[in-house]
PDB file of C-alpha atoms and ligand atoms in Angstrom:
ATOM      1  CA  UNK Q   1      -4.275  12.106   1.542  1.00 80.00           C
ATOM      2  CA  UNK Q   2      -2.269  11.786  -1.330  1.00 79.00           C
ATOM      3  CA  UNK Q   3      -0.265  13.948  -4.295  1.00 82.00           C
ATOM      4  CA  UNK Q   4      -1.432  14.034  -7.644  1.00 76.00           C
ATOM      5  CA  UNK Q   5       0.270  14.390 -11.046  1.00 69.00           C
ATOM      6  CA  UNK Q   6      -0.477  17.663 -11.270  1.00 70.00           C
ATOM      7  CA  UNK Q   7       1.240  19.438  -8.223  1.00 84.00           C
ATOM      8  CA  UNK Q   8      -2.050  19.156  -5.784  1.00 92.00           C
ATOM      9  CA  UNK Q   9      -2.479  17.693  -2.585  1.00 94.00           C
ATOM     10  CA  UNK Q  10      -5.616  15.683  -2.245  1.00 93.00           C
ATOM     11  CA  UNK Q  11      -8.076  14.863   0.168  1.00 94.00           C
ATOM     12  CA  UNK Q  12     -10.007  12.239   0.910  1.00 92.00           C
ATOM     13  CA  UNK Q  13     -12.214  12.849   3.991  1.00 94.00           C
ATOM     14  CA  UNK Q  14     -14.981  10.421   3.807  1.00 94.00           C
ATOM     15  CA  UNK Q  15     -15.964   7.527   1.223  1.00 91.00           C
ATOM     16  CA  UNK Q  16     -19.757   7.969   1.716  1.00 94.00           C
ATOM     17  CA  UNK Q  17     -21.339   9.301  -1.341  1.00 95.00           C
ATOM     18  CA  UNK Q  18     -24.904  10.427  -2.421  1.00 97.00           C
ATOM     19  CA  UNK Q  19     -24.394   9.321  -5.922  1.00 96.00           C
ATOM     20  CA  UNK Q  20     -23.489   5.952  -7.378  1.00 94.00           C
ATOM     21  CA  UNK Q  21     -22.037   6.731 -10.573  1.00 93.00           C
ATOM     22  CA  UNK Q  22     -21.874   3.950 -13.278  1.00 90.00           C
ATOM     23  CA  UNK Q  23     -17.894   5.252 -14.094  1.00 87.00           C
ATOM     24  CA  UNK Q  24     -17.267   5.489 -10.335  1.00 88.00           C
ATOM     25  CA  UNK Q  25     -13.441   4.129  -9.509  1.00 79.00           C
ATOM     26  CA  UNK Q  26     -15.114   3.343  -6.174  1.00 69.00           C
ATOM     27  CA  UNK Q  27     -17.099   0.498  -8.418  1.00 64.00           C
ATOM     28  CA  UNK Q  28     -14.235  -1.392  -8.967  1.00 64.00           C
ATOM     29  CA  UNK Q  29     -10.642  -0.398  -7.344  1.00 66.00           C
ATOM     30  CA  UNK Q  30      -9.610   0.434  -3.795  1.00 64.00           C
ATOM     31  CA  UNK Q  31      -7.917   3.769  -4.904  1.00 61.00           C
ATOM     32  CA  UNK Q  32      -5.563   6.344  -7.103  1.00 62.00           C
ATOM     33  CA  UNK Q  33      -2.177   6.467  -7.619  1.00 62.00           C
ATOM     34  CA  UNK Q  34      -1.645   3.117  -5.706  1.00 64.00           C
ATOM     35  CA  UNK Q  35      -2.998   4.560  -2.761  1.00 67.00           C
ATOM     36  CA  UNK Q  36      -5.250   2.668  -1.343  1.00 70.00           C
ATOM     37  CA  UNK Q  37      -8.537   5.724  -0.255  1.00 73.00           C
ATOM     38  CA  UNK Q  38     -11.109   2.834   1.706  1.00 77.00           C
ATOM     39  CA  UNK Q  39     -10.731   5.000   4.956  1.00 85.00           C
ATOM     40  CA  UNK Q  40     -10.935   2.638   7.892  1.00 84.00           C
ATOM     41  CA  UNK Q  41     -12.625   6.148   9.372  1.00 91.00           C
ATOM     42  CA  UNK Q  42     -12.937   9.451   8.397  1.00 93.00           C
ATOM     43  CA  UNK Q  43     -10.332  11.657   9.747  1.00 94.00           C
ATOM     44  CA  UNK Q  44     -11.227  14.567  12.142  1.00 96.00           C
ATOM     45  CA  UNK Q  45      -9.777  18.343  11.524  1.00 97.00           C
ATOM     46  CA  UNK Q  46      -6.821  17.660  13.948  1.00 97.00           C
ATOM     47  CA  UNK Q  47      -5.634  14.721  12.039  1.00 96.00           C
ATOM     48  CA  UNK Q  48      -6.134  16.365   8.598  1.00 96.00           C
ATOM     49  CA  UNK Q  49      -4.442  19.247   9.188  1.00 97.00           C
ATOM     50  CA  UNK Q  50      -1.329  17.379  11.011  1.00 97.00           C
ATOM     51  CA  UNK Q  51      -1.096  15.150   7.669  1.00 94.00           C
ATOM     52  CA  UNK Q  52      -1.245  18.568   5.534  1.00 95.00           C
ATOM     53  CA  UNK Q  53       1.667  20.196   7.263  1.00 95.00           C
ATOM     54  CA  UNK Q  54       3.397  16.942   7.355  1.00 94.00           C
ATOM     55  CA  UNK Q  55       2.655  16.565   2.982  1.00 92.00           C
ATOM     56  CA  UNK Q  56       4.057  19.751   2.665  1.00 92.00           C
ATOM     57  CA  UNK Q  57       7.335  18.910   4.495  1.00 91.00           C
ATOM     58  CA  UNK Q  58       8.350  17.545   0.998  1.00 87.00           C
ATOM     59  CA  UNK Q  59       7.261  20.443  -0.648  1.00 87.00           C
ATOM     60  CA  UNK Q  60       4.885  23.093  -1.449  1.00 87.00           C
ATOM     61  CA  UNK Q  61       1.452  22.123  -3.533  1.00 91.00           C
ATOM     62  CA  UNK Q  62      -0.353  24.236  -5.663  1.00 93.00           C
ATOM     63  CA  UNK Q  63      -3.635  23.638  -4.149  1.00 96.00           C
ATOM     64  CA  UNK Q  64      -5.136  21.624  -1.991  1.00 97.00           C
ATOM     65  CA  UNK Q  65      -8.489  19.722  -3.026  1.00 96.00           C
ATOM     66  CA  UNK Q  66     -11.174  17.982  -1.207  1.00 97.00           C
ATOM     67  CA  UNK Q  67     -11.599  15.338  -3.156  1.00 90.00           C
ATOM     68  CA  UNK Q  68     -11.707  11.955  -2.224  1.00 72.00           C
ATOM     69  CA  UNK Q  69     -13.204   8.692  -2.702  1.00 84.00           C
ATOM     70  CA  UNK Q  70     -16.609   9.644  -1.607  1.00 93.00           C
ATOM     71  CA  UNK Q  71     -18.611  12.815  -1.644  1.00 96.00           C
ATOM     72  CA  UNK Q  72     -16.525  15.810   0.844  1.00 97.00           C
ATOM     73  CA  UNK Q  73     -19.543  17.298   1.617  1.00 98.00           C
ATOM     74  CA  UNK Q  74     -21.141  14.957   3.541  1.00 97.00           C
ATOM     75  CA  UNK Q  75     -18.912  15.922   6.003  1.00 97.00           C
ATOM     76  CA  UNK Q  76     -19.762  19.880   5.643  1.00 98.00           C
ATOM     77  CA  UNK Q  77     -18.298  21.214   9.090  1.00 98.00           C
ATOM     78  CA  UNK Q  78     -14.809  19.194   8.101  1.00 98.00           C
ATOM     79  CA  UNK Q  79     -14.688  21.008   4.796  1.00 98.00           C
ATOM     80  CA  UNK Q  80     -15.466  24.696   6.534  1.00 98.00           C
ATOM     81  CA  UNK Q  81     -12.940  24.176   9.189  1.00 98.00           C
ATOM     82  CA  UNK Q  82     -10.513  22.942   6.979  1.00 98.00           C
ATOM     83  CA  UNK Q  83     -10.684  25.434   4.410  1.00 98.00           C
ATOM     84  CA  UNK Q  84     -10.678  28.212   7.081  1.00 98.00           C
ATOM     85  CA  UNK Q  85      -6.971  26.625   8.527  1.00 98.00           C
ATOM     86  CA  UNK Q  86      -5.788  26.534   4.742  1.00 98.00           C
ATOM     87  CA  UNK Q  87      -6.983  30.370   3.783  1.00 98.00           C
ATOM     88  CA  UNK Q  88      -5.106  31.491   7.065  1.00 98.00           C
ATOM     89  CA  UNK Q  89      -2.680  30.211   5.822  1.00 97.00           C
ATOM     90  CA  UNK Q  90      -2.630  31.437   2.016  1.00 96.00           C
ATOM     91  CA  UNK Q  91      -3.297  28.108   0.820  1.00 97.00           C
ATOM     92  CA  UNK Q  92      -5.221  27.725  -2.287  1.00 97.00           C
ATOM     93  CA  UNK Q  93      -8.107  25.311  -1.813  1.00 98.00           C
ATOM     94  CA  UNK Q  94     -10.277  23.631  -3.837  1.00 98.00           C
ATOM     95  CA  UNK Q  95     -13.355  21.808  -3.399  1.00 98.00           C
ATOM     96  CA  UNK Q  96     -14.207  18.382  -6.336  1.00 96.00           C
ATOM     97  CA  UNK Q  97     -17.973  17.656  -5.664  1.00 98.00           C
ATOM     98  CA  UNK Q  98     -21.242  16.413  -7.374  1.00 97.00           C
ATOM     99  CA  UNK Q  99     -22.509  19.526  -6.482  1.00 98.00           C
ATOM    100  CA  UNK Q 100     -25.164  17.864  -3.459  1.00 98.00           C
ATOM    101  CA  UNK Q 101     -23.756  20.119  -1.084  1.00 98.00           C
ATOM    102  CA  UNK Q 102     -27.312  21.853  -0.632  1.00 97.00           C
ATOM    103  CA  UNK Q 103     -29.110  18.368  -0.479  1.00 98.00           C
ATOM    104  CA  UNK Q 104     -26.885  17.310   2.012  1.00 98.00           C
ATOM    105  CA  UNK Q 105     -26.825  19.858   4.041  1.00 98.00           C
ATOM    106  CA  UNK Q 106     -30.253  21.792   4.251  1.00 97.00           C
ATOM    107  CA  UNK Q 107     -29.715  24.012   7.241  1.00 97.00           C
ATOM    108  CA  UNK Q 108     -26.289  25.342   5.490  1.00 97.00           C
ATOM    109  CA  UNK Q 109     -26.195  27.570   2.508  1.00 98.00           C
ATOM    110  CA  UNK Q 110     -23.344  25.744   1.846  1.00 98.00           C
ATOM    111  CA  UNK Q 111     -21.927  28.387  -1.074  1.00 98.00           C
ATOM    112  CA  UNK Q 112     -21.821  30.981   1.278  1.00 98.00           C
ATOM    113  CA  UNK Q 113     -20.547  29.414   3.875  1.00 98.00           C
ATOM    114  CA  UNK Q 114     -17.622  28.063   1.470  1.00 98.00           C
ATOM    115  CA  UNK Q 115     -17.083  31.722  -0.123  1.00 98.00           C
ATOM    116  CA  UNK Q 116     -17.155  32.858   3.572  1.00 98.00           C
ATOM    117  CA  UNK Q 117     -14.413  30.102   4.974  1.00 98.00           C
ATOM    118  CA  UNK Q 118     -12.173  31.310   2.470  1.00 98.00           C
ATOM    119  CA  UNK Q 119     -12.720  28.105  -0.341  1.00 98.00           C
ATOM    120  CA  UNK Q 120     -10.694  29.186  -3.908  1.00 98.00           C
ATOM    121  CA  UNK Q 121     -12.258  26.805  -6.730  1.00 98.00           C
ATOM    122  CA  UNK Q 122     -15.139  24.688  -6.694  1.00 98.00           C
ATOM    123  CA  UNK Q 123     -15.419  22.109  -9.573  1.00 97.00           C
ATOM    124  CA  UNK Q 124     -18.967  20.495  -9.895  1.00 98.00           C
ATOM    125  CA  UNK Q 125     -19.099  17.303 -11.621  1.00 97.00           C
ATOM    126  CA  UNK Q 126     -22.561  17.659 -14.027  1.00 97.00           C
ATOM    127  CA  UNK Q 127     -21.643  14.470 -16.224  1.00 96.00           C
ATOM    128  CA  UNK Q 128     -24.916  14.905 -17.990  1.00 97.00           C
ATOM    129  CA  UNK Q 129     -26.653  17.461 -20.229  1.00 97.00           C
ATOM    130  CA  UNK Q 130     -30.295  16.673 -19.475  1.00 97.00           C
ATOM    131  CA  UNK Q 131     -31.993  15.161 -15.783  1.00 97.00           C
ATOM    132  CA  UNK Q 132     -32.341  11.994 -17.621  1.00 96.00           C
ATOM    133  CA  UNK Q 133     -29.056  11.263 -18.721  1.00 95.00           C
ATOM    134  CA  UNK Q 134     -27.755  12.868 -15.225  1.00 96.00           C
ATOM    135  CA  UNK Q 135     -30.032  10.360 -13.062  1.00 96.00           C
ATOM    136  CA  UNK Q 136     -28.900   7.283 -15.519  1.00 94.00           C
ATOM    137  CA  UNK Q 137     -24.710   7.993 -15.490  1.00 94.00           C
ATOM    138  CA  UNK Q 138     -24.815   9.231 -11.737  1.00 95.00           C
ATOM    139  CA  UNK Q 139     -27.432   7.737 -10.188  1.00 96.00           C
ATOM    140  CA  UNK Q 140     -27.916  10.044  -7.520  1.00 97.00           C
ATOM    141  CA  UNK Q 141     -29.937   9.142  -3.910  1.00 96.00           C
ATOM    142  CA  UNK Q 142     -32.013  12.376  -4.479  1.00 96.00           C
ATOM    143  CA  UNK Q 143     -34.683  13.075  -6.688  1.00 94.00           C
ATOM    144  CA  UNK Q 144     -34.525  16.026  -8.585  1.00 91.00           C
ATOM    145  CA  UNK Q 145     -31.057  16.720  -8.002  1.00 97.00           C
ATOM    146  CA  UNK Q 146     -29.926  17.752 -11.445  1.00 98.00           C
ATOM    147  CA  UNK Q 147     -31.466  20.835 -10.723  1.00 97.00           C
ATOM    148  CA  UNK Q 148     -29.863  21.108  -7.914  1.00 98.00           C
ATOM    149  CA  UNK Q 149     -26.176  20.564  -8.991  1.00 98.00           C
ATOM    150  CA  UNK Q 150     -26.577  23.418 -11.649  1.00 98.00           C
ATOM    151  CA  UNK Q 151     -28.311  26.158  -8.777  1.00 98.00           C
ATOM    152  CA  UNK Q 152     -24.903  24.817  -6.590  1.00 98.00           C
ATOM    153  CA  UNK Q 153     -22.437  25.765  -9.228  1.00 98.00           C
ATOM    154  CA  UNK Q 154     -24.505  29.039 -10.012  1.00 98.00           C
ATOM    155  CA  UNK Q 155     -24.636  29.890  -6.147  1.00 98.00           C
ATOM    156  CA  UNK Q 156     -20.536  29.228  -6.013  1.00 98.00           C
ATOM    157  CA  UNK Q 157     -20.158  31.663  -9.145  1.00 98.00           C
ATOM    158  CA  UNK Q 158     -22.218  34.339  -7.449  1.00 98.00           C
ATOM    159  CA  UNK Q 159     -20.133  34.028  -4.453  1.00 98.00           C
ATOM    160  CA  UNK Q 160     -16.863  35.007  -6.559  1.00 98.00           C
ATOM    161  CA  UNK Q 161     -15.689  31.162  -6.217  1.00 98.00           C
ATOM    162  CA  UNK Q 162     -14.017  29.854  -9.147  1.00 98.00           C
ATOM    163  CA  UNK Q 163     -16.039  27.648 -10.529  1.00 98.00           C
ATOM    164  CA  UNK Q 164     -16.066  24.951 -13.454  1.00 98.00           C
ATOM    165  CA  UNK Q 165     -18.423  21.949 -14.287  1.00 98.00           C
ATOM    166  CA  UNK Q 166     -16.904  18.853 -15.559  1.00 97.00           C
ATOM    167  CA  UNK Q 167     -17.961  15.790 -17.120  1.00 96.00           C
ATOM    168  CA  UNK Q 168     -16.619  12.208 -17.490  1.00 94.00           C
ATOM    169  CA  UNK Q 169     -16.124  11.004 -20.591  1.00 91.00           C
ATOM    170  CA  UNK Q 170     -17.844   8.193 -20.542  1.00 83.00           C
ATOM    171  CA  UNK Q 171     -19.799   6.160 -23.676  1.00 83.00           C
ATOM    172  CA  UNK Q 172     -22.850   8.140 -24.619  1.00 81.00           C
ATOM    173  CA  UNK Q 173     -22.181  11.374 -22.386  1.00 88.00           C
ATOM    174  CA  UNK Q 174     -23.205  14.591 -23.973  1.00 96.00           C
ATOM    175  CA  UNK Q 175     -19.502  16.797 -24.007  1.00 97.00           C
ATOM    176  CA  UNK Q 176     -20.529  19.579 -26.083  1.00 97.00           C
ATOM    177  CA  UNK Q 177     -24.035  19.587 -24.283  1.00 98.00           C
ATOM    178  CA  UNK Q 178     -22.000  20.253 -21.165  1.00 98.00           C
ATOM    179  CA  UNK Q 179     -19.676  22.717 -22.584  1.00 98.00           C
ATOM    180  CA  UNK Q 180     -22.997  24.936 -23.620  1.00 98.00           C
ATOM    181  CA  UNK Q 181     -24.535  24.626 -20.256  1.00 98.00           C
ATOM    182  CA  UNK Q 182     -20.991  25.688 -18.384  1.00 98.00           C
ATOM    183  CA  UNK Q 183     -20.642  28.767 -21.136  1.00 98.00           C
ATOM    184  CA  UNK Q 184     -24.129  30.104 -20.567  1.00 98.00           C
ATOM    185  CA  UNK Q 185     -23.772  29.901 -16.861  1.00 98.00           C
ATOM    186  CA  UNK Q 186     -20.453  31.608 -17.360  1.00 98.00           C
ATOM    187  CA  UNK Q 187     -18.234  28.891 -15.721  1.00 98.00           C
ATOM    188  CA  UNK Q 188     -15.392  27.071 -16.730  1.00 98.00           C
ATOM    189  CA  UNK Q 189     -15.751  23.451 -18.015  1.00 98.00           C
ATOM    190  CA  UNK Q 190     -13.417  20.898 -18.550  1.00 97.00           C
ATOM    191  CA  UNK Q 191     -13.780  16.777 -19.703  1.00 96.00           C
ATOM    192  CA  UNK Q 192     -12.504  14.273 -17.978  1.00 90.00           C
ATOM    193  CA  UNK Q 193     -11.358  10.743 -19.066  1.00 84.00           C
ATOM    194  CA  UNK Q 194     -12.621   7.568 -17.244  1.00 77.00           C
ATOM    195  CA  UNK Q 195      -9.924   7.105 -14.442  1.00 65.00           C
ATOM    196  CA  UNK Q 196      -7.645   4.352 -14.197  1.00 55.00           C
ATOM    197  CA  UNK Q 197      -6.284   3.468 -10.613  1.00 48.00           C
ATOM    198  CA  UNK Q 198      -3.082   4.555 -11.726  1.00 43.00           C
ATOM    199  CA  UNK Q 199      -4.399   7.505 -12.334  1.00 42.00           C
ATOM    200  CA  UNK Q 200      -2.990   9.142 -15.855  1.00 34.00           C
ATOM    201  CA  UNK Q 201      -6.164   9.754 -17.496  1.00 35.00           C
ATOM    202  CA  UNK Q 202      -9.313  11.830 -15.563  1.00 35.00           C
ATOM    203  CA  UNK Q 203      -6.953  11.135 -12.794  1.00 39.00           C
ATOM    204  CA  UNK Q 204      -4.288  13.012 -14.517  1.00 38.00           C
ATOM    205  CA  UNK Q 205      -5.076  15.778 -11.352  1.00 47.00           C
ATOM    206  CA  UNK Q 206      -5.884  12.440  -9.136  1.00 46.00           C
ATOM    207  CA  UNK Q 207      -9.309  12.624  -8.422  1.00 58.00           C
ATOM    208  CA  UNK Q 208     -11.700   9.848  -7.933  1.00 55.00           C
ATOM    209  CA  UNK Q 209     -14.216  11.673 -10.015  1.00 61.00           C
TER     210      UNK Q 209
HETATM  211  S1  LIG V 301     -17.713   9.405  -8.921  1.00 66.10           S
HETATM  212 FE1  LIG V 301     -17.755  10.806  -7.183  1.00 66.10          FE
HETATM  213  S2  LIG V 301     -19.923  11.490  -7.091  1.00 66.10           S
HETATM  214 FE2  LIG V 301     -19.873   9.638  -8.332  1.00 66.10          FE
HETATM  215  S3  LIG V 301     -20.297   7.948  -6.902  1.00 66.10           S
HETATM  216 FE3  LIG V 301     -18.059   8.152  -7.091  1.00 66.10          FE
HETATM  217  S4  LIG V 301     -17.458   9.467  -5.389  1.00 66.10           S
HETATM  218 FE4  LIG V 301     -19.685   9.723  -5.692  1.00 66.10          FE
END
């Protein structure tokens, strides 16, 4: 867990990913913000929401994100339980994903089940404008998934989630081709620069991704 530059508490709940991105941080640093986010193991609910209550004994956060060094939703029942314990407590929540949440979890309709545990915001990370480009920049361990990502962020819309697509901005990504795909779904979209470990750039909010 850690607090980004832009008044959010972050999450980092597992570092297993079904994606290999080519701009990943993972790729070449050990974390954000001089924290160091190689877990040693991933937390369970008890311990996650101990270290939220203890974060926000220096102060209140505007949100707080699932983020992390790794893709949250491989670890689906720790996101639902965890976003349940914030909304009771009038928390906003947020969840940063590449939008595999259905691939990952194929007994789950995983929007749903967010919109039902009481998740705020969902921000998908698309990166691409096309499968091609998507399957070159993210390298993702499913085939197909492009398609995928963009029924996951339409899903989230329909179930009144917040919801915005976002792309790196990495050499030869398609901005504007992202920006058109987000407006005709009726989302939000937003670029990201390539993070640094310090985190001022796409890690201006201090996410990973
Ligand atoms: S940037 Fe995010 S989605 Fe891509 S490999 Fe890293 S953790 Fe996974």
């Amino acid at each position: 867990m850690y607090r980004g530059g832009g008044g959010a508490v972050y999450l980092n709940i597992s570092n297993r990913c079904s994606s290999a991105c080519a701009f990943c941080l993972r790729e070449w640093t050990d974390g954000v913000y001089g924290e160091n986010l190689v877990l040693a193991r991933e937390p369970e609910l008890e311990e996650l929401t101990q270290a939220i209550e203890l974060e926000f004994l220096d102060g209140p956060a505007d949100e707080v994100v699932f983020c992390g060094f790794g893709e949250p939703t491989m670890r689906m029942d720790l996101v639902l339980a965890a976003t349940e314990w914030l909304h009771l407590r009038r928390i906003r929540s947020r969840l940063d994903t590449n939008g595999h949440g259905a691939l990952l979890n194929p007994d789950v309709d995983v929007p749903a089940a967010l919109a039902a545990a009481g998740l705020d915001a969902v921000t998908v990370s698309l990166n691409a404008a096309d499968p091609e480009s998507y399957d070159l920049i993210c390298r993702p361990t499913f085939a197909k998934s492009y398609r995928a990502v963009l029924q996951f962020a339409e899903q989230c819309l329909r179930q009144d989630i917040e919801t915005t697509l976002t792309a790196v901005d990495f050499p030869g990504a398609d901005l504007e081709g992202c920006a058109a795909i987000a407006g005709a779904m009726g989302v939000g979209f937003r670029a990201r620069g390539l993070a640094s470990p310090r985190g001022r750039d796409h890690a201006e909010e201090g996410e990973a991704r």
